[in-house]
Amino acid sequence: MLSHLREAVYRANIELNDRGVVLYTWGNVSAIDRERGLVVIKPSGVPYETMTADDMVVVDLENNVVWGDKKPSSDTKTHTVLYKAFSQIGGISHTHSRHAVAWAQARREIPCLGTTQADYCAGVVPCTDPLSIEDVTRDYEGATGEAIIRRFEGLDPVAVPMVLLAGHGPFAWGKDADESVRNAVILEEIAHMATITATVSSPLKPLENYVVDYHYQRKHGKDAWYGQR
Amino acid sequence: MLSHLREAVYRANIELNDRGVVLYTWGNVSAIDRERGLVVIKPSGVPYETMTADDMVVVDLENNVVWGDKKPSSDTKTHTVLYKAFSQIGGISHTHSRHAVAWAQARREIPCLGTTQADYCAGVVPCTDPLSIEDVTRDYEGATGEAIIRRFEGLDPVAVPMVLLAGHGPFAWGKDADESVRNAVILEEIAHMATITATVSSPLKPLENYVVDYHYQRKHGKDAWYGQR
Amino acid sequence: MLSHLREAVYRANIELNDRGVVLYTWGNVSAIDRERGLVVIKPSGVPYETMTADDMVVVDLENNVVWGDKKPSSDTKTHTVLYKAFSQIGGISHTHSRHAVAWAQARREIPCLGTTQADYCAGVVPCTDPLSIEDVTRDYEGATGEAIIRRFEGLDPVAVPMVLLAGHGPFAWGKDADESVRNAVILEEIAHMATITATVSSPLKPLENYVVDYHYQRKHGKDAWYGQR
Amino acid sequence: MLSHLREAVYRANIELNDRGVVLYTWGNVSAIDRERGLVVIKPSGVPYETMTADDMVVVDLENNVVWGDKKPSSDTKTHTVLYKAFSQIGGISHTHSRHAVAWAQARREIPCLGTTQADYCAGVVPCTDPLSIEDVTRDYEGATGEAIIRRFEGLDPVAVPMVLLAGHGPFAWGKDADESVRNAVILEEIAHMATITATVSSPLKPLENYVVDYHYQRKHGKDAWYGQR
């Protein structure tokens, strides 16, 4: 059952931990097989040190476990809500990385202050609204996904592959599990850079839009010329 | 004499050091055997690099050494005062981890700013009042424990397993030595996140109580559903 | 074709990564053979982990590839513009190191606050003006180099071997690839120190000019007496 | 010639580097043989990676090299001035560690904010006055030592084994080379903690004097009871 995708998701979870954005079990990566409509995700609360590819859990888009003997991540429903809404994405990473969490706790979007951010995110890193008490008591994980979707009205989730959940922390995504991990690591780095910038500059000066556009297109436009393609 | 518990306390002390929250000999872990009323604790001033399980010291709840040829931690009396007052706890860790110390030096409790904290601590991380000159000259280590107990009037030490000592640093506890280490490491992380949040946000916005409750119950309530239980 | 210089540039790129100032592929080092008018530079977007000396690309000063089967760094034109303007330099490093980027994002030059900086940079670390929309659309990488040259009117690029690009990040240079790496690492360190200084001191107090002069001469003057020469 | 002391000073220099308070060659440790009036010190500008015990240099208290084929540290005269003024000390360390440098650049003494500092330094970490232009042009390294001595009028260099040089960085000392390294590492840690404290608290609240006294005596008083003595 999806052994290649399980292996890929397993390795992406290990990479998330190796990159230093995870403490204890505070992170999870998933990926979707769009043809079958199945999602592979990290099991809940299993330490990275002892985890194997066989511990990955396969769920359908209604969050039913269809393979595996572990319970899936407690954040599973947030992942599936995002896969249903954002049809272009193939992998999702959630972490509690330090600086991204801090901006989420500040309930403050990260302005696009420089080309480091523009290379991967075409503008600000958005922040959701807080959840209401009804959201939390009715369906917390589902409502978390819906808060992201509401915030992305008018935004392209391919061009802006990351978000902050107010009072919680970051989600990042990409075309597959590996790219979602890379974007989670980059989000932590740009949140760190933005923190330092805020320490030495007030108010913050956003990057000119024409530079944002240039840098984003250089790496992601249809005629992108960065790298060896 | 309590060889299993001595081994566990030894390994917990090593883990405390490996997790990067200890410089030189600035930390100690203990655990209690509730049936016998005996506490195993790190010896005073012995480097982690050369320490063995046989260096652990066994004391009774009146701080008399009942086993071991080393002097127990100079903080021993604070540990025993806490074990006597908080009957539900089985292990205690004390560190001088950087960010937790800084908030203790600021004499400021850590507000519950996000779900990272709510997952382990049901509300703010409390801070004690400063000790008086009488406290210090009469019985410093005992008075330190009593200051914690006074601050916990009306608080549940199981739901809030950590505290800051004004002008000093953190104590954390748990059901055993390992859990106390984990809580000491998490306290350092949430103090670090709170510091960054304070850098980019003023005033600080506490997490809504209903989200604190939801997250704490998810991991610790009687029907907790996080992890593989 | 320039096999010695390619090996040196390869090792300098690896050193840049090993020194912790690079995330993913966010950095590049080049060096010039002044006699032949040829520049060796890192290929675009190739990970440090799999890169070899044979991946280095040789370009002429008009940015034509004259050796190698990879595309050169997308920043190549900035390098060649600098080599043409600053005839005394032999190597250039570009990074997105965290604190240097943050000051660049703050669009703020780094004052010379202490002898650590004065030992390597005879005064402030300058910051360029932002690029205009015409600069960006016409010739972004060339205009980046020209912005540096404009900022260095009246400055000696040997005595001030580093610069911040507004909204982007740092460039550093030196007599060869290795020295440019060293200066890039030192720029990150002095930007880090300046950030901490700004946290505990406002306004910033620049070092007295006579101390700047003394320290710079001690390491770089014609009768320099630091080290074993 | 002093082979034991050279070996000890060599190892202390390596420890200084291993503890992460040195970048490149930015640190040096010395020790004194009080009977012979000779000082062993690190050579100038030699990298830690290739240094051996035979590279250590022996100088007399007038800064003449009496053994070794390397040039001594360019800071040698500051060391010898301190050895002559502070007869109780046996080792000295100088670093450019990040947070200690930042406070020196802020030209701000570090208040005693908590017991971590009080355990090793009986009060504030003092900061010297800036040097005058006459000081710098006449005898920079000697004047640096004299500025420290002036600042220590009325202070006990055994109880306060560390200082900040305005616009430069820290010196620390102790009964031997190893203790001076330990105090240099601790100074960096308490400077780091003080920086974080300043981020979350304004104004800073110094620790009560009676707690400073208690903690300092616990580790250093004539009836000290910390550790295994």
PDB file of N, CA, C and O in Angstrom, chain A residues 23-26 43-46 70-71 74-75 96 98-99 101-103 105-108 130-133 136 140-141 167-168 195 199, chain B residues 19 113-116 120 181-182 185-186 189 192-193 196-197 199-201 205-208 210-211 214-215 218-219 225-229:
ATOM      1  N   LEU A  23      11.338  19.839  18.051  1.00  0.00           N
ATOM      2  CA  LEU A  23      11.735  19.404  19.394  1.00  0.00           C
ATOM      3  C   LEU A  23      10.800  18.255  19.776  1.00  0.00           C
ATOM      4  O   LEU A  23       9.587  18.342  19.542  1.00  0.00           O
ATOM      5  N   TYR A  24      11.381  17.188  20.349  1.00  0.00           N
ATOM      6  CA  TYR A  24      10.583  15.990  20.678  1.00  0.00           C
ATOM      7  C   TYR A  24       9.746  15.558  19.459  1.00  0.00           C
ATOM      8  O   TYR A  24      10.325  15.352  18.393  1.00  0.00           O
ATOM      9  N   THR A  25       8.421  15.461  19.601  1.00  0.00           N
ATOM     10  CA  THR A  25       7.585  14.967  18.487  1.00  0.00           C
ATOM     11  C   THR A  25       6.779  16.091  17.849  1.00  0.00           C
ATOM     12  O   THR A  25       5.753  15.850  17.206  1.00  0.00           O
ATOM     13  N   TRP A  26       7.273  17.320  17.978  1.00  0.00           N
ATOM     14  CA  TRP A  26       6.481  18.487  17.574  1.00  0.00           C
ATOM     15  C   TRP A  26       6.538  18.799  16.094  1.00  0.00           C
ATOM     16  O   TRP A  26       6.855  19.940  15.710  1.00  0.00           O
ATOM     17  N   PRO A  43       2.626   9.086  12.254  1.00  0.00           N
ATOM     18  CA  PRO A  43       1.772   8.674  13.373  1.00  0.00           C
ATOM     19  C   PRO A  43       1.859   9.685  14.521  1.00  0.00           C
ATOM     20  O   PRO A  43       2.825  10.444  14.616  1.00  0.00           O
ATOM     21  N   SER A  44       0.867   9.695  15.376  1.00  0.00           N
ATOM     22  CA  SER A  44       0.797  10.653  16.489  1.00  0.00           C
ATOM     23  C   SER A  44       1.798  10.312  17.588  1.00  0.00           C
ATOM     24  O   SER A  44       1.840   9.163  18.058  1.00  0.00           O
ATOM     25  N   GLY A  45       2.594  11.292  17.986  1.00  0.00           N
ATOM     26  CA  GLY A  45       3.417  11.173  19.198  1.00  0.00           C
ATOM     27  C   GLY A  45       4.515  10.132  19.155  1.00  0.00           C
ATOM     28  O   GLY A  45       5.049   9.769  20.203  1.00  0.00           O
ATOM     29  N   VAL A  46       4.896   9.623  17.966  1.00  0.00           N
ATOM     30  CA  VAL A  46       5.975   8.633  17.882  1.00  0.00           C
ATOM     31  C   VAL A  46       7.307   9.381  17.714  1.00  0.00           C
ATOM     32  O   VAL A  46       7.433  10.228  16.835  1.00  0.00           O
ATOM     33  N   LYS A  70      -0.916   2.249  13.520  1.00  0.00           N
ATOM     34  CA  LYS A  70      -0.748   3.366  14.456  1.00  0.00           C
ATOM     35  C   LYS A  70      -1.885   4.365  14.269  1.00  0.00           C
ATOM     36  O   LYS A  70      -2.552   4.377  13.227  1.00  0.00           O
ATOM     37  N   LYS A  71      -2.087   5.213  15.259  1.00  0.00           N
ATOM     38  CA  LYS A  71      -3.007   6.335  15.104  1.00  0.00           C
ATOM     39  C   LYS A  71      -2.306   7.446  14.303  1.00  0.00           C
ATOM     40  O   LYS A  71      -1.134   7.732  14.551  1.00  0.00           O
ATOM     41  N   SER A  74      -2.445  13.828  15.298  1.00  0.00           N
ATOM     42  CA  SER A  74      -3.672  14.496  15.764  1.00  0.00           C
ATOM     43  C   SER A  74      -4.024  15.692  14.878  1.00  0.00           C
ATOM     44  O   SER A  74      -5.142  16.195  14.930  1.00  0.00           O
ATOM     45  N   ASP A  75      -3.099  16.125  14.035  1.00  0.00           N
ATOM     46  CA  ASP A  75      -3.364  17.232  13.109  1.00  0.00           C
ATOM     47  C   ASP A  75      -3.865  16.749  11.742  1.00  0.00           C
ATOM     48  O   ASP A  75      -3.962  17.555  10.804  1.00  0.00           O
ATOM     49  N   HIS A  96       6.594  23.234  15.107  1.00  0.00           N
ATOM     50  CA  HIS A  96       6.553  24.281  16.132  1.00  0.00           C
ATOM     51  C   HIS A  96       7.921  24.948  16.163  1.00  0.00           C
ATOM     52  O   HIS A  96       8.486  25.171  17.238  1.00  0.00           O
ATOM     53  N   ARG A  98      10.759  27.598  16.281  1.00  0.00           N
ATOM     54  CA  ARG A  98      10.792  28.669  17.289  1.00  0.00           C
ATOM     55  C   ARG A  98      10.353  30.050  16.804  1.00  0.00           C
ATOM     56  O   ARG A  98       9.503  30.686  17.420  1.00  0.00           O
ATOM     57  N   HIS A  99      10.962  30.518  15.729  1.00  0.00           N
ATOM     58  CA  HIS A  99      10.672  31.895  15.310  1.00  0.00           C
ATOM     59  C   HIS A  99       9.337  31.980  14.584  1.00  0.00           C
ATOM     60  O   HIS A  99       8.617  32.979  14.716  1.00  0.00           O
ATOM     61  N   VAL A 101       6.757  30.093  15.258  1.00  0.00           N
ATOM     62  CA  VAL A 101       5.779  30.065  16.358  1.00  0.00           C
ATOM     63  C   VAL A 101       5.675  31.447  17.003  1.00  0.00           C
ATOM     64  O   VAL A 101       4.578  31.920  17.306  1.00  0.00           O
ATOM     65  N   ALA A 102       6.818  32.101  17.214  1.00  0.00           N
ATOM     66  CA  ALA A 102       6.786  33.401  17.900  1.00  0.00           C
ATOM     67  C   ALA A 102       5.973  34.432  17.115  1.00  0.00           C
ATOM     68  O   ALA A 102       5.195  35.193  17.703  1.00  0.00           O
ATOM     69  N   TRP A 103       6.134  34.467  15.789  1.00  0.00           N
ATOM     70  CA  TRP A 103       5.324  35.394  14.990  1.00  0.00           C
ATOM     71  C   TRP A 103       3.855  34.970  15.024  1.00  0.00           C
ATOM     72  O   TRP A 103       2.970  35.832  15.047  1.00  0.00           O
ATOM     73  N   GLN A 105       2.463  33.531  17.558  1.00  0.00           N
ATOM     74  CA  GLN A 105       2.010  33.953  18.882  1.00  0.00           C
ATOM     75  C   GLN A 105       1.795  35.469  18.938  1.00  0.00           C
ATOM     76  O   GLN A 105       0.926  35.955  19.665  1.00  0.00           O
ATOM     77  N   ALA A 106       2.594  36.194  18.175  1.00  0.00           N
ATOM     78  CA  ALA A 106       2.390  37.642  18.075  1.00  0.00           C
ATOM     79  C   ALA A 106       1.182  37.964  17.189  1.00  0.00           C
ATOM     80  O   ALA A 106       0.748  39.109  17.115  1.00  0.00           O
ATOM     81  N   ARG A 107       0.675  36.939  16.496  1.00  0.00           N
ATOM     82  CA  ARG A 107      -0.484  37.068  15.594  1.00  0.00           C
ATOM     83  C   ARG A 107      -0.200  38.131  14.531  1.00  0.00           C
ATOM     84  O   ARG A 107      -1.041  38.968  14.212  1.00  0.00           O
ATOM     85  N   ARG A 108       1.005  38.047  13.994  1.00  0.00           N
ATOM     86  CA  ARG A 108       1.508  39.083  13.092  1.00  0.00           C
ATOM     87  C   ARG A 108       2.030  38.420  11.827  1.00  0.00           C
ATOM     88  O   ARG A 108       2.852  37.508  11.898  1.00  0.00           O
ATOM     89  N   PRO A 130      -7.779  34.291  14.794  1.00  0.00           N
ATOM     90  CA  PRO A 130      -7.920  33.306  15.870  1.00  0.00           C
ATOM     91  C   PRO A 130      -9.189  32.474  15.659  1.00  0.00           C
ATOM     92  O   PRO A 130     -10.135  32.934  15.024  1.00  0.00           O
ATOM     93  N   LEU A 131      -9.193  31.291  16.214  1.00  0.00           N
ATOM     94  CA  LEU A 131     -10.399  30.454  16.182  1.00  0.00           C
ATOM     95  C   LEU A 131     -11.382  30.936  17.246  1.00  0.00           C
ATOM     96  O   LEU A 131     -10.987  31.413  18.311  1.00  0.00           O
ATOM     97  N   SER A 132     -12.667  30.786  16.941  1.00  0.00           N
ATOM     98  CA  SER A 132     -13.695  31.103  17.939  1.00  0.00           C
ATOM     99  C   SER A 132     -13.875  29.912  18.874  1.00  0.00           C
ATOM    100  O   SER A 132     -13.419  28.793  18.602  1.00  0.00           O
ATOM    101  N   ILE A 133     -14.584  30.159  19.975  1.00  0.00           N
ATOM    102  CA  ILE A 133     -14.853  29.047  20.902  1.00  0.00           C
ATOM    103  C   ILE A 133     -15.698  27.971  20.228  1.00  0.00           C
ATOM    104  O   ILE A 133     -15.514  26.774  20.482  1.00  0.00           O
ATOM    105  N   VAL A 136     -13.414  25.753  18.179  1.00  0.00           N
ATOM    106  CA  VAL A 136     -12.568  24.867  18.974  1.00  0.00           C
ATOM    107  C   VAL A 136     -13.372  23.708  19.534  1.00  0.00           C
ATOM    108  O   VAL A 136     -12.922  22.555  19.536  1.00  0.00           O
ATOM    109  N   TYR A 140     -11.860  21.247  16.149  1.00  0.00           N
ATOM    110  CA  TYR A 140     -10.671  22.096  16.217  1.00  0.00           C
ATOM    111  C   TYR A 140      -9.758  21.935  15.005  1.00  0.00           C
ATOM    112  O   TYR A 140      -9.364  22.911  14.371  1.00  0.00           O
ATOM    113  N   GLU A 141      -9.415  20.692  14.678  1.00  0.00           N
ATOM    114  CA  GLU A 141      -8.444  20.477  13.598  1.00  0.00           C
ATOM    115  C   GLU A 141      -9.036  20.856  12.238  1.00  0.00           C
ATOM    116  O   GLU A 141      -8.334  21.422  11.393  1.00  0.00           O
ATOM    117  N   GLY A 167      -1.612  32.180  17.392  1.00  0.00           N
ATOM    118  CA  GLY A 167      -1.525  31.517  18.691  1.00  0.00           C
ATOM    119  C   GLY A 167      -1.065  30.076  18.631  1.00  0.00           C
ATOM    120  O   GLY A 167      -1.090  29.368  19.642  1.00  0.00           O
ATOM    121  N   HIS A 168      -0.633  29.609  17.474  1.00  0.00           N
ATOM    122  CA  HIS A 168      -0.258  28.205  17.342  1.00  0.00           C
ATOM    123  C   HIS A 168       1.123  28.088  16.675  1.00  0.00           C
ATOM    124  O   HIS A 168       2.138  28.059  17.376  1.00  0.00           O
ATOM    125  N   THR A 195      12.806  38.694  12.685  1.00  0.00           N
ATOM    126  CA  THR A 195      12.931  39.050  14.106  1.00  0.00           C
ATOM    127  C   THR A 195      14.140  39.948  14.324  1.00  0.00           C
ATOM    128  O   THR A 195      14.061  40.974  15.014  1.00  0.00           O
ATOM    129  N   THR A 199      14.504  43.973  15.412  1.00  0.00           N
ATOM    130  CA  THR A 199      15.343  44.416  16.534  1.00  0.00           C
ATOM    131  C   THR A 199      16.147  45.661  16.177  1.00  0.00           C
ATOM    132  O   THR A 199      16.410  46.505  17.020  1.00  0.00           O
TER     133      THR A 199
ATOM    134  N   ARG B  19      20.644  17.584  26.372  1.00  0.00           N
ATOM    135  CA  ARG B  19      19.636  18.433  25.729  1.00  0.00           C
ATOM    136  C   ARG B  19      20.063  19.898  25.646  1.00  0.00           C
ATOM    137  O   ARG B  19      19.316  20.756  25.172  1.00  0.00           O
ATOM    138  N   LEU B 113       1.174  32.023  25.641  1.00  0.00           N
ATOM    139  CA  LEU B 113       1.012  32.742  24.377  1.00  0.00           C
ATOM    140  C   LEU B 113       0.587  31.844  23.226  1.00  0.00           C
ATOM    141  O   LEU B 113       0.184  32.338  22.173  1.00  0.00           O
ATOM    142  N   GLY B 114       0.705  30.532  23.433  1.00  0.00           N
ATOM    143  CA  GLY B 114       0.391  29.669  22.303  1.00  0.00           C
ATOM    144  C   GLY B 114       0.194  28.232  22.720  1.00  0.00           C
ATOM    145  O   GLY B 114       0.372  27.852  23.895  1.00  0.00           O
ATOM    146  N   THR B 115      -0.142  27.421  21.727  1.00  0.00           N
ATOM    147  CA  THR B 115      -0.486  26.022  22.013  1.00  0.00           C
ATOM    148  C   THR B 115       0.737  25.205  22.401  1.00  0.00           C
ATOM    149  O   THR B 115       0.601  24.178  23.068  1.00  0.00           O
ATOM    150  N   THR B 116       1.929  25.640  22.011  1.00  0.00           N
ATOM    151  CA  THR B 116       3.133  24.915  22.419  1.00  0.00           C
ATOM    152  C   THR B 116       3.192  24.833  23.942  1.00  0.00           C
ATOM    153  O   THR B 116       3.469  23.780  24.520  1.00  0.00           O
ATOM    154  N   TYR B 120       1.601  21.547  27.488  1.00  0.00           N
ATOM    155  CA  TYR B 120       2.322  20.990  28.639  1.00  0.00           C
ATOM    156  C   TYR B 120       2.047  21.701  29.945  1.00  0.00           C
ATOM    157  O   TYR B 120       2.381  21.197  31.013  1.00  0.00           O
ATOM    158  N   VAL B 181      12.728  16.103  33.344  1.00  0.00           N
ATOM    159  CA  VAL B 181      13.722  16.598  32.380  1.00  0.00           C
ATOM    160  C   VAL B 181      13.015  17.147  31.152  1.00  0.00           C
ATOM    161  O   VAL B 181      13.318  18.249  30.683  1.00  0.00           O
ATOM    162  N   ARG B 182      12.055  16.373  30.639  1.00  0.00           N
ATOM    163  CA  ARG B 182      11.320  16.831  29.455  1.00  0.00           C
ATOM    164  C   ARG B 182      10.676  18.188  29.736  1.00  0.00           C
ATOM    165  O   ARG B 182      10.735  19.109  28.912  1.00  0.00           O
ATOM    166  N   VAL B 185      13.247  20.973  29.683  1.00  0.00           N
ATOM    167  CA  VAL B 185      13.653  21.297  28.309  1.00  0.00           C
ATOM    168  C   VAL B 185      12.559  22.115  27.620  1.00  0.00           C
ATOM    169  O   VAL B 185      12.831  23.108  26.931  1.00  0.00           O
ATOM    170  N   ILE B 186      11.304  21.713  27.824  1.00  0.00           N
ATOM    171  CA  ILE B 186      10.175  22.427  27.209  1.00  0.00           C
ATOM    172  C   ILE B 186      10.049  23.834  27.799  1.00  0.00           C
ATOM    173  O   ILE B 186       9.775  24.800  27.080  1.00  0.00           O
ATOM    174  N   GLU B 189      12.358  25.991  26.016  1.00  0.00           N
ATOM    175  CA  GLU B 189      11.887  26.291  24.661  1.00  0.00           C
ATOM    176  C   GLU B 189      10.763  27.324  24.688  1.00  0.00           C
ATOM    177  O   GLU B 189      10.754  28.265  23.881  1.00  0.00           O
ATOM    178  N   HIS B 192      12.110  30.666  25.388  1.00  0.00           N
ATOM    179  CA  HIS B 192      12.781  31.189  24.197  1.00  0.00           C
ATOM    180  C   HIS B 192      11.735  31.753  23.225  1.00  0.00           C
ATOM    181  O   HIS B 192      11.855  32.879  22.732  1.00  0.00           O
ATOM    182  N   MET B 193      10.680  30.991  22.969  1.00  0.00           N
ATOM    183  CA  MET B 193       9.616  31.457  22.071  1.00  0.00           C
ATOM    184  C   MET B 193       8.948  32.728  22.610  1.00  0.00           C
ATOM    185  O   MET B 193       8.636  33.641  21.838  1.00  0.00           O
ATOM    186  N   ILE B 196      11.148  35.769  21.899  1.00  0.00           N
ATOM    187  CA  ILE B 196      11.055  36.226  20.504  1.00  0.00           C
ATOM    188  C   ILE B 196       9.713  36.918  20.277  1.00  0.00           C
ATOM    189  O   ILE B 196       9.633  37.956  19.609  1.00  0.00           O
ATOM    190  N   THR B 197       8.653  36.348  20.849  1.00  0.00           N
ATOM    191  CA  THR B 197       7.334  36.967  20.699  1.00  0.00           C
ATOM    192  C   THR B 197       7.346  38.383  21.270  1.00  0.00           C
ATOM    193  O   THR B 197       6.809  39.320  20.648  1.00  0.00           O
ATOM    194  N   THR B 199       9.783  40.316  21.391  1.00  0.00           N
ATOM    195  CA  THR B 199      10.595  41.164  20.504  1.00  0.00           C
ATOM    196  C   THR B 199       9.772  41.731  19.360  1.00  0.00           C
ATOM    197  O   THR B 199      10.017  42.846  18.897  1.00  0.00           O
ATOM    198  N   VAL B 200       8.782  40.967  18.890  1.00  0.00           N
ATOM    199  CA  VAL B 200       8.024  41.411  17.707  1.00  0.00           C
ATOM    200  C   VAL B 200       6.594  41.813  18.045  1.00  0.00           C
ATOM    201  O   VAL B 200       5.819  42.123  17.132  1.00  0.00           O
ATOM    202  N   SER B 201       6.214  41.832  19.327  1.00  0.00           N
ATOM    203  CA  SER B 201       4.829  42.121  19.693  1.00  0.00           C
ATOM    204  C   SER B 201       4.775  42.770  21.054  1.00  0.00           C
ATOM    205  O   SER B 201       5.346  42.246  22.012  1.00  0.00           O
ATOM    206  N   LYS B 205      -0.145  39.067  23.657  1.00  0.00           N
ATOM    207  CA  LYS B 205      -1.554  38.663  23.586  1.00  0.00           C
ATOM    208  C   LYS B 205      -1.684  37.214  24.033  1.00  0.00           C
ATOM    209  O   LYS B 205      -1.321  36.300  23.299  1.00  0.00           O
ATOM    210  N   PRO B 206      -2.239  36.985  25.221  1.00  0.00           N
ATOM    211  CA  PRO B 206      -2.352  35.596  25.692  1.00  0.00           C
ATOM    212  C   PRO B 206      -3.307  34.780  24.816  1.00  0.00           C
ATOM    213  O   PRO B 206      -4.237  35.318  24.219  1.00  0.00           O
ATOM    214  N   LEU B 207      -3.062  33.495  24.773  1.00  0.00           N
ATOM    215  CA  LEU B 207      -3.936  32.563  24.058  1.00  0.00           C
ATOM    216  C   LEU B 207      -5.301  32.531  24.749  1.00  0.00           C
ATOM    217  O   LEU B 207      -5.395  32.608  25.971  1.00  0.00           O
ATOM    218  N   GLU B 208      -6.357  32.410  23.955  1.00  0.00           N
ATOM    219  CA  GLU B 208      -7.699  32.295  24.516  1.00  0.00           C
ATOM    220  C   GLU B 208      -7.769  31.077  25.451  1.00  0.00           C
ATOM    221  O   GLU B 208      -7.253  30.013  25.128  1.00  0.00           O
ATOM    222  N   TYR B 210     -10.101  29.004  26.046  1.00  0.00           N
ATOM    223  CA  TYR B 210     -10.705  27.773  25.514  1.00  0.00           C
ATOM    224  C   TYR B 210      -9.729  27.001  24.629  1.00  0.00           C
ATOM    225  O   TYR B 210      -9.865  25.783  24.497  1.00  0.00           O
ATOM    226  N   VAL B 211      -8.737  27.687  24.067  1.00  0.00           N
ATOM    227  CA  VAL B 211      -7.715  26.952  23.301  1.00  0.00           C
ATOM    228  C   VAL B 211      -6.712  26.308  24.264  1.00  0.00           C
ATOM    229  O   VAL B 211      -6.274  25.171  24.065  1.00  0.00           O
ATOM    230  N   TYR B 214      -8.407  23.205  25.496  1.00  0.00           N
ATOM    231  CA  TYR B 214      -8.464  22.155  24.481  1.00  0.00           C
ATOM    232  C   TYR B 214      -7.110  21.468  24.338  1.00  0.00           C
ATOM    233  O   TYR B 214      -7.015  20.241  24.345  1.00  0.00           O
ATOM    234  N   HIS B 215      -6.046  22.243  24.219  1.00  0.00           N
ATOM    235  CA  HIS B 215      -4.730  21.638  23.997  1.00  0.00           C
ATOM    236  C   HIS B 215      -4.247  20.855  25.210  1.00  0.00           C
ATOM    237  O   HIS B 215      -3.663  19.782  25.076  1.00  0.00           O
ATOM    238  N   ARG B 218      -6.087  17.604  25.360  1.00  0.00           N
ATOM    239  CA  ARG B 218      -5.709  16.694  24.273  1.00  0.00           C
ATOM    240  C   ARG B 218      -4.541  15.809  24.666  1.00  0.00           C
ATOM    241  O   ARG B 218      -4.477  14.644  24.307  1.00  0.00           O
ATOM    242  N   LYS B 219      -3.621  16.380  25.441  1.00  0.00           N
ATOM    243  CA  LYS B 219      -2.434  15.597  25.820  1.00  0.00           C
ATOM    244  C   LYS B 219      -2.528  15.004  27.220  1.00  0.00           C
ATOM    245  O   LYS B 219      -1.887  14.003  27.519  1.00  0.00           O
ATOM    246  N   TRP B 225      -6.189  12.155  23.673  1.00  0.00           N
ATOM    247  CA  TRP B 225      -6.158  11.387  22.423  1.00  0.00           C
ATOM    248  C   TRP B 225      -4.881  11.622  21.617  1.00  0.00           C
ATOM    249  O   TRP B 225      -4.738  11.124  20.520  1.00  0.00           O
ATOM    250  N   TYR B 226      -3.912  12.347  22.178  1.00  0.00           N
ATOM    251  CA  TYR B 226      -2.630  12.519  21.502  1.00  0.00           C
ATOM    252  C   TYR B 226      -1.774  11.283  21.740  1.00  0.00           C
ATOM    253  O   TYR B 226      -1.805  10.701  22.826  1.00  0.00           O
ATOM    254  N   GLY B 227      -0.980  10.918  20.757  1.00  0.00           N
ATOM    255  CA  GLY B 227      -0.068   9.788  20.911  1.00  0.00           C
ATOM    256  C   GLY B 227      -0.752   8.464  20.640  1.00  0.00           C
ATOM    257  O   GLY B 227      -1.842   8.413  20.066  1.00  0.00           O
ATOM    258  N   GLN B 228      -0.110   7.365  21.047  1.00  0.00           N
ATOM    259  CA  GLN B 228      -0.539   6.022  20.635  1.00  0.00           C
ATOM    260  C   GLN B 228      -1.286   5.266  21.727  1.00  0.00           C
ATOM    261  O   GLN B 228      -1.460   4.061  21.631  1.00  0.00           O
ATOM    262  N   ARG B 229      -1.733   5.927  22.801  1.00  0.00           N
ATOM    263  CA  ARG B 229      -2.463   5.198  23.846  1.00  0.00           C
ATOM    264  C   ARG B 229      -3.863   4.854  23.382  1.00  0.00           C
ATOM    265  O   ARG B 229      -4.405   5.467  22.486  1.00  0.00           O
TER     266      ARG B 229
END
